[in-house]
Short mmCIF file of C-alpha atoms in Angstrom, two decimals:
data_model
loop_
_atom_site.label_atom_id
_atom_site.label_comp_id
_atom_site.label_asym_id
_atom_site.label_seq_id
_atom_site.Cartn_x
_atom_site.Cartn_y
_atom_site.Cartn_z
CA MET A 1 27.72 -54.47 28.68
CA SER A 2 28.04 -53.94 32.41
CA GLU A 3 25.30 -54.82 34.83
CA GLN A 4 25.28 -51.21 36.20
CA SER A 5 24.36 -49.67 32.91
CA THR A 6 21.57 -52.17 32.12
CA SER A 7 20.01 -52.57 35.61
CA PRO A 8 16.91 -50.32 36.22
CA GLY A 9 17.97 -49.95 39.81
CA ALA A 10 21.27 -48.52 38.68
CA ASP A 11 19.49 -45.80 36.64
CA ARG A 12 17.52 -44.45 39.57
CA PRO A 13 20.51 -42.82 41.36
CA ALA A 14 21.55 -41.18 38.12
CA GLU A 15 18.04 -39.79 37.51
CA ARG A 16 17.91 -38.59 41.10
CA ARG A 17 21.28 -36.85 40.75
CA LEU A 18 20.10 -35.23 37.49
CA ALA A 19 16.94 -33.99 39.19
CA GLU A 20 18.96 -32.65 42.13
CA GLU A 21 21.35 -30.88 39.77
CA THR A 22 18.45 -29.21 37.93
CA VAL A 23 18.09 -25.62 39.09
CA GLU A 24 14.67 -25.10 40.55
CA PRO A 25 13.13 -21.70 39.91
CA THR A 26 13.12 -19.40 42.87
CA ARG A 27 10.03 -17.59 44.13
CA ASP A 28 11.23 -14.32 42.58
CA THR A 29 11.75 -16.00 39.21
CA LEU A 30 8.26 -17.44 39.27
CA GLU A 31 6.76 -14.06 40.15
CA VAL A 32 8.58 -12.39 37.27
CA GLU A 33 7.43 -15.07 34.82
CA GLN A 34 3.87 -14.82 36.08
CA ARG A 35 3.89 -11.04 35.68
CA ALA A 36 5.30 -11.33 32.16
CA ALA A 37 2.67 -13.88 31.23
CA ALA A 38 -0.05 -11.71 32.70
CA THR A 39 1.26 -8.72 30.74
CA ASP A 40 1.24 -10.72 27.52
CA ARG A 41 -2.31 -11.86 28.19
CA SER A 42 -3.59 -8.42 29.18
CA PRO A 43 -6.11 -6.89 26.74
CA ARG A 44 -4.12 -3.65 26.52
CA ALA A 45 -0.96 -5.47 25.40
CA GLY A 46 -2.92 -7.47 22.87
CA ILE A 47 -4.52 -4.37 21.40
CA LEU A 48 -1.35 -2.29 21.29
CA SER A 49 0.64 -5.08 19.66
CA GLY A 50 -1.99 -5.64 16.98
CA SER A 51 -3.31 -3.64 14.04
CA VAL A 52 -5.21 -1.26 16.33
CA GLY A 53 -1.99 -0.30 18.09
CA HIS A 54 -0.22 0.21 14.77
CA ASN A 55 -3.04 2.37 13.41
CA LEU A 56 -3.04 4.32 16.67
CA GLY A 57 0.64 5.08 16.09
CA LEU A 58 -0.18 6.32 12.58
CA VAL A 59 -2.94 8.56 13.96
CA VAL A 60 -0.50 10.03 16.48
CA ALA A 61 2.06 10.64 13.72
CA LEU A 62 -0.57 12.36 11.56
CA ALA A 63 -1.71 14.47 14.52
CA LEU A 64 1.88 15.55 15.23
CA ILE A 65 2.36 16.62 11.59
CA CYS A 66 -0.90 18.59 11.73
CA LEU A 67 0.23 20.21 14.99
CA ALA A 68 3.50 21.21 13.34
CA GLY A 69 1.52 22.73 10.46
CA VAL A 70 -0.69 24.73 12.81
CA ILE A 71 2.30 26.00 14.79
CA THR A 72 4.39 26.99 11.76
CA VAL A 73 1.80 28.43 9.37
CA GLY A 74 -1.31 28.82 11.52
CA ASP A 75 -4.63 29.43 9.78
CA ARG A 76 -3.21 28.84 6.33
CA PHE A 77 -2.83 25.17 7.27
CA ALA A 78 -5.91 24.79 9.45
CA SER A 79 -8.33 26.32 6.95
CA VAL A 80 -11.07 24.19 5.39
CA ASP A 81 -9.84 24.98 1.90
CA ASN A 82 -6.38 23.63 2.76
CA MET A 83 -7.87 20.44 4.24
CA VAL A 84 -9.85 19.91 1.03
CA THR A 85 -6.68 20.53 -0.97
CA ILE A 86 -4.82 17.86 1.03
CA LEU A 87 -7.61 15.35 0.47
CA ARG A 88 -7.78 16.20 -3.22
CA LEU A 89 -4.03 15.65 -3.63
CA ALA A 90 -4.14 12.45 -1.58
CA SER A 91 -6.95 10.95 -3.64
CA THR A 92 -5.02 10.14 -6.80
CA ILE A 93 -2.00 8.52 -5.16
CA GLY A 94 -4.35 6.94 -2.60
CA VAL A 95 -6.19 4.90 -5.25
CA VAL A 96 -2.87 3.68 -6.67
CA SER A 97 -1.67 2.80 -3.16
CA VAL A 98 -4.75 0.66 -2.46
CA GLY A 99 -3.93 -1.46 -5.52
CA MET A 100 -0.26 -1.55 -4.55
CA THR A 101 -1.24 -2.89 -1.11
CA PHE A 102 -2.76 -5.98 -2.72
CA VAL A 103 0.30 -6.60 -4.91
CA ILE A 104 2.84 -6.21 -2.09
CA THR A 105 0.77 -8.31 0.29
CA GLY A 106 0.70 -10.99 -2.40
CA GLY A 107 4.49 -11.06 -2.44
CA GLY A 108 5.07 -8.87 -5.51
CA ILE A 109 5.83 -5.27 -6.36
CA ASP A 110 4.91 -2.92 -9.21
CA LEU A 111 7.30 -0.19 -10.29
CA SER A 112 5.26 0.70 -13.38
CA VAL A 113 2.17 2.28 -11.79
CA GLY A 114 3.23 5.85 -12.60
CA ALA A 115 3.96 5.02 -16.25
CA ILE A 116 0.71 3.04 -16.61
CA LEU A 117 -1.17 6.02 -15.20
CA ALA A 118 0.48 8.29 -17.79
CA LEU A 119 -0.38 5.90 -20.62
CA CYS A 120 -4.00 5.68 -19.44
CA SER A 121 -4.28 9.48 -19.29
CA VAL A 122 -2.84 9.88 -22.79
CA TRP A 123 -4.92 7.12 -24.40
CA ALA A 124 -8.13 8.38 -22.78
CA THR A 125 -7.56 11.93 -24.09
CA THR A 126 -6.49 11.27 -27.68
CA PHE A 127 -8.41 13.10 -30.39
CA ALA A 128 -10.04 9.85 -31.52
CA THR A 129 -11.17 8.89 -28.01
CA GLN A 130 -12.57 12.34 -27.23
CA THR A 131 -14.36 12.51 -30.59
CA MET A 132 -15.98 9.15 -29.89
CA ALA A 133 -16.90 10.34 -26.38
CA GLU A 134 -18.52 13.49 -27.74
CA ASP A 135 -20.45 11.48 -30.34
CA THR A 136 -21.64 8.83 -27.89
CA HIS A 137 -21.02 9.26 -24.13
CA TRP A 138 -18.21 10.56 -21.95
CA LEU A 139 -18.01 7.12 -20.29
CA VAL A 140 -16.02 6.05 -23.36
CA MET A 141 -13.05 7.88 -21.86
CA VAL A 142 -13.57 6.01 -18.58
CA PHE A 143 -13.73 2.67 -20.36
CA VAL A 144 -10.55 3.39 -22.35
CA ALA A 145 -8.58 4.37 -19.24
CA LEU A 146 -9.69 1.29 -17.30
CA ALA A 147 -9.07 -1.03 -20.25
CA VAL A 148 -5.55 0.31 -20.83
CA GLY A 149 -4.73 -0.05 -17.14
CA ALA A 150 -6.12 -3.58 -16.98
CA GLY A 151 -4.22 -4.53 -20.16
CA CYS A 152 -0.90 -3.33 -18.77
CA GLY A 153 -1.57 -5.16 -15.52
CA LEU A 154 -2.44 -8.31 -17.44
CA VAL A 155 0.87 -8.19 -19.33
CA ASN A 156 2.75 -7.72 -16.05
CA GLY A 157 0.87 -10.54 -14.35
CA VAL A 158 1.28 -13.06 -17.17
CA LEU A 159 5.02 -12.40 -17.48
CA ILE A 160 5.51 -12.73 -13.72
CA ALA A 161 3.19 -15.69 -13.05
CA TYR A 162 3.68 -17.81 -16.16
CA GLY A 163 6.90 -16.39 -17.61
CA LYS A 164 8.59 -16.63 -14.20
CA VAL A 165 10.22 -13.22 -14.68
CA VAL A 166 11.11 -11.40 -11.47
CA PRO A 167 8.45 -8.74 -10.62
CA PHE A 168 11.11 -6.06 -10.22
CA ILE A 169 12.43 -6.62 -13.77
CA THR A 170 9.00 -7.08 -15.37
CA THR A 171 7.50 -3.92 -13.95
CA LEU A 172 10.70 -1.97 -14.60
CA ALA A 173 10.41 -2.93 -18.27
CA MET A 174 6.74 -1.93 -18.24
CA LEU A 175 7.72 1.40 -16.66
CA ALA A 176 9.99 2.21 -19.60
CA SER A 177 7.67 0.79 -22.26
CA ALA A 178 4.46 2.44 -21.03
CA ARG A 179 6.12 5.83 -20.60
CA GLY A 180 7.68 5.56 -24.05
CA LEU A 181 4.37 4.51 -25.66
CA ALA A 182 2.63 7.44 -23.99
CA GLU A 183 5.21 9.81 -25.46
CA ILE A 184 4.76 8.28 -28.94
CA ILE A 185 0.95 8.51 -28.82
CA SER A 186 0.91 12.08 -27.52
CA GLU A 187 3.97 13.16 -29.52
CA ARG A 188 5.19 14.60 -26.20
CA ARG A 189 2.37 17.14 -26.22
CA THR A 190 -0.15 17.89 -23.52
CA GLN A 191 -3.62 16.84 -24.64
CA ILE A 192 -6.40 19.17 -23.52
CA VAL A 193 -9.72 17.61 -22.47
CA SER A 194 -12.63 19.08 -24.44
CA VAL A 195 -15.45 16.77 -23.34
CA GLN A 196 -17.46 19.05 -21.08
CA GLU A 197 -19.60 16.30 -19.51
CA PHE A 198 -16.46 14.50 -18.34
CA LYS A 199 -15.10 17.67 -16.72
CA ASP A 200 -18.46 18.48 -15.15
CA PHE A 201 -18.79 15.04 -13.54
CA PHE A 202 -15.29 14.66 -12.10
CA GLY A 203 -14.96 18.34 -11.22
CA ALA A 204 -18.21 18.48 -9.25
CA ASP A 205 -18.64 18.67 -5.47
CA VAL A 206 -21.13 16.80 -3.27
CA LEU A 207 -21.92 18.82 -0.15
CA GLY A 208 -18.58 20.55 -0.50
CA VAL A 209 -16.64 17.31 -0.94
CA PRO A 210 -14.95 16.90 -4.36
CA VAL A 211 -16.03 13.88 -6.39
CA ILE A 212 -12.47 12.58 -6.65
CA VAL A 213 -12.25 12.48 -2.85
CA ILE A 214 -15.48 10.48 -2.77
CA ILE A 215 -14.04 8.11 -5.39
CA PHE A 216 -10.96 7.60 -3.22
CA ALA A 217 -13.16 6.85 -0.20
CA LEU A 218 -15.19 4.34 -2.22
CA VAL A 219 -12.07 2.61 -3.57
CA ALA A 220 -10.59 2.38 -0.07
CA ALA A 221 -13.85 1.01 1.37
CA ILE A 222 -14.23 -1.58 -1.38
CA GLY A 223 -10.57 -2.48 -1.03
CA TRP A 224 -11.01 -3.01 2.71
CA VAL A 225 -14.01 -5.29 2.19
CA VAL A 226 -12.26 -7.33 -0.52
CA PHE A 227 -9.08 -7.56 1.53
CA ASN A 228 -10.66 -8.51 4.86
CA ARG A 229 -14.00 -10.13 4.08
CA THR A 230 -13.58 -12.15 0.91
CA THR A 231 -11.83 -15.30 -0.25
CA PHE A 232 -9.78 -13.19 -2.65
CA GLY A 233 -8.25 -11.28 0.28
CA ARG A 234 -7.48 -14.43 2.24
CA ARG A 235 -5.87 -16.01 -0.81
CA THR A 236 -3.76 -12.87 -1.29
CA LEU A 237 -2.42 -13.25 2.25
CA ALA A 238 -1.78 -16.95 1.69
CA VAL A 239 0.06 -16.43 -1.61
CA GLY A 240 2.18 -13.66 -0.11
CA GLY A 241 2.97 -15.65 3.03
CA SER A 242 4.03 -18.86 1.28
CA PRO A 243 3.28 -19.53 -2.41
CA GLU A 244 4.15 -23.21 -2.07
CA ALA A 245 1.86 -23.70 0.92
CA ALA A 246 -0.88 -21.83 -0.92
CA ARG A 247 -0.46 -24.12 -3.93
CA LEU A 248 -0.66 -27.21 -1.73
CA ALA A 249 -3.83 -25.76 -0.18
CA GLY A 250 -5.46 -25.77 -3.61
CA ILE A 251 -4.99 -22.12 -4.60
CA ASN A 252 -4.12 -21.42 -8.23
CA VAL A 253 -1.17 -19.17 -7.39
CA ASN A 254 -0.39 -18.17 -10.99
CA ARG A 255 -3.94 -17.10 -11.76
CA HIS A 256 -4.22 -15.21 -8.49
CA THR A 257 -0.94 -13.38 -9.19
CA VAL A 258 -2.26 -12.28 -12.60
CA MET A 259 -5.45 -11.00 -10.97
CA LEU A 260 -3.44 -8.95 -8.47
CA TYR A 261 -1.55 -7.13 -11.23
CA VAL A 262 -4.74 -6.57 -13.23
CA LEU A 263 -6.26 -5.09 -10.07
CA VAL A 264 -3.45 -2.57 -9.59
CA GLY A 265 -3.67 -1.75 -13.33
CA VAL A 266 -7.37 -0.92 -12.96
CA CYS A 267 -6.53 1.27 -9.96
CA CYS A 268 -4.03 3.12 -12.19
CA GLY A 269 -6.81 3.67 -14.72
CA ILE A 270 -9.08 5.14 -12.04
CA ALA A 271 -6.26 7.35 -10.77
CA ALA A 272 -5.58 8.51 -14.34
CA LEU A 273 -9.20 9.66 -14.69
CA MET A 274 -8.92 11.56 -11.41
CA LEU A 275 -5.69 13.23 -12.54
CA ILE A 276 -7.19 14.11 -15.94
CA SER A 277 -10.13 15.77 -14.22
CA ARG A 278 -7.86 17.70 -11.86
CA THR A 279 -5.56 19.01 -14.58
CA THR A 280 -8.01 18.79 -17.55
CA THR A 281 -5.13 17.29 -19.52
CA GLY A 282 -3.61 13.98 -20.53
CA SER A 283 0.18 13.88 -20.62
CA SER A 284 3.04 11.41 -20.76
CA THR A 285 4.57 13.25 -17.79
CA HIS A 286 1.68 12.41 -15.47
CA GLY A 287 2.44 10.07 -12.57
CA GLN A 288 6.15 10.81 -12.26
CA LEU A 289 7.57 8.94 -9.22
CA TYR A 290 4.11 7.72 -8.23
CA GLU A 291 5.54 4.24 -7.80
CA LEU A 292 7.84 5.45 -5.03
CA ASP A 293 5.10 7.44 -3.30
CA ALA A 294 2.71 4.48 -3.44
CA ILE A 295 5.26 1.99 -2.12
CA ALA A 296 6.25 4.42 0.63
CA ALA A 297 2.63 4.91 1.72
CA VAL A 298 2.06 1.14 1.77
CA VAL A 299 5.21 0.52 3.81
CA ILE A 300 4.45 3.33 6.24
CA GLY A 301 0.97 1.89 6.64
CA GLY A 302 2.35 -1.40 7.92
CA THR A 303 2.24 -3.76 4.94
CA LEU A 304 5.24 -6.08 4.89
CA LEU A 305 7.46 -5.70 1.82
CA SER A 306 8.10 -9.45 1.97
CA GLY A 307 4.37 -10.14 1.63
CA GLY A 308 1.92 -12.10 3.75
CA ARG A 309 0.65 -9.16 5.79
CA GLY A 310 -1.11 -5.98 4.75
CA THR A 311 -3.62 -3.36 5.79
CA ILE A 312 -5.80 -1.04 3.72
CA VAL A 313 -6.51 1.26 6.69
CA GLY A 314 -2.78 1.64 7.33
CA THR A 315 -2.21 2.48 3.66
CA VAL A 316 -4.84 5.24 3.79
CA PHE A 317 -3.12 6.70 6.86
CA GLY A 318 0.25 6.39 5.09
CA VAL A 319 -1.07 8.38 2.13
CA LEU A 320 -2.52 11.07 4.41
CA ILE A 321 0.74 11.32 6.37
CA PHE A 322 2.84 11.83 3.25
CA THR A 323 0.40 14.27 1.65
CA THR A 324 0.02 16.32 4.83
CA LEU A 325 3.78 16.38 5.32
CA THR A 326 4.25 17.63 1.75
CA ASN A 327 1.61 20.30 2.33
CA VAL A 328 3.33 21.52 5.51
CA PHE A 329 6.68 21.68 3.71
CA THR A 330 5.14 23.59 0.81
CA LEU A 331 3.40 26.12 3.06
CA ASN A 332 6.73 26.68 4.83
CA ASN A 333 8.38 27.35 1.45
CA GLN A 334 10.65 24.31 1.71
CA ASP A 335 12.07 23.14 -1.60
CA THR A 336 11.37 19.73 -3.11
CA SER A 337 14.88 18.51 -2.26
CA THR A 338 14.24 18.96 1.47
CA GLN A 339 10.91 17.19 1.11
CA ALA A 340 12.59 14.27 -0.66
CA VAL A 341 15.20 13.94 2.10
CA ALA A 342 12.52 13.96 4.80
CA LYS A 343 10.46 11.35 2.96
CA GLY A 344 13.53 9.16 2.49
CA LEU A 345 14.31 9.26 6.21
CA ILE A 346 10.73 8.34 7.07
CA ILE A 347 10.82 5.38 4.68
CA VAL A 348 14.09 4.11 6.17
CA VAL A 349 12.74 4.35 9.71
CA ALA A 350 9.53 2.58 8.68
CA VAL A 351 11.41 -0.29 7.00
CA MET A 352 13.69 -0.70 10.04
CA LEU A 353 10.64 -0.89 12.31
CA GLN A 354 9.11 -3.46 9.96
CA GLN A 355 12.21 -5.63 10.06
CA ARG A 356 12.25 -5.47 13.84
CA LEU A 357 8.58 -6.46 14.04
CA ALA A 358 9.18 -9.29 11.55
CA ARG A 359 12.04 -10.66 13.65
CA ARG A 360 9.89 -10.52 16.78
CA SER A 361 7.07 -12.32 15.00
CA ALA A 362 9.45 -14.99 13.75
CA ALA A 363 10.88 -15.44 17.26
CA THR A 364 7.43 -15.96 18.76
#
């Protein structure tokens, strides 16, 4: 080995040359970097890049849709009765969407919510169930709907968590099975609700607000508290972000996954009761394409399809945006095909924005 390469004195000229060759930042470069850093640290940038900024964008989108409704159909859209109608229609799919938010945030997906809702509505309105409700109490119908929904969710959760079956396949199988079972039980007939106390309770208004709208508000509020203020919500985010890291942190990932699917099943049971009260029927055709509407509302609201991030407030805005958009299309006599195309475009744009935000988050 040569003396030049081993002598400390020989290294100094090389270090000096390396330092001289290093490009020192100019004054303009430093000013630009300082401005960028100041912009990143500014409160406005922090707010706009966070959940508040995202929700603000949803509010603006909803306001623009309402403005389009006022311009195109005037008082027919802006009337109080029409606003109540929008909220009434948004309530059923809204409850399902709250449950779907938990499942997607936890890294899963549920394509069977519409079929589970149909099965709940049919089972809760069978002749035997209604006879028992008339002999005892109308809450029997409520219990049956919730139990059927929770049972379907339990089957989904066990197969996914312990059977290691992909959520997409499991819930797709449940979609077909639950819809088929509902058709067998009802013999493809519409079952009329005859329990008057049930219809009186769910069909009532409180200060002009329908009970089903109040139920939706309560479910959303409870969902927000559970999601943001409890250990269950934090574990949902952890499981969705990285199941392996969550397991190493001491979380029972399998049990938590089962609980998430039971939760969305219970939400389907609640939504079934709301739909039964609105139509006074139980039918195997209830809840058609609800899975797509719920997933769309969740995605529009800002919940990542890959899991690990979700928002109940955003989901509520997503439901209101889709329901209001449908109402505007209907009042303008647009057919369902046009509505489907518009919804599809909105979903594509929302997913593209999500992917862009995810890449930016990964880069930072």
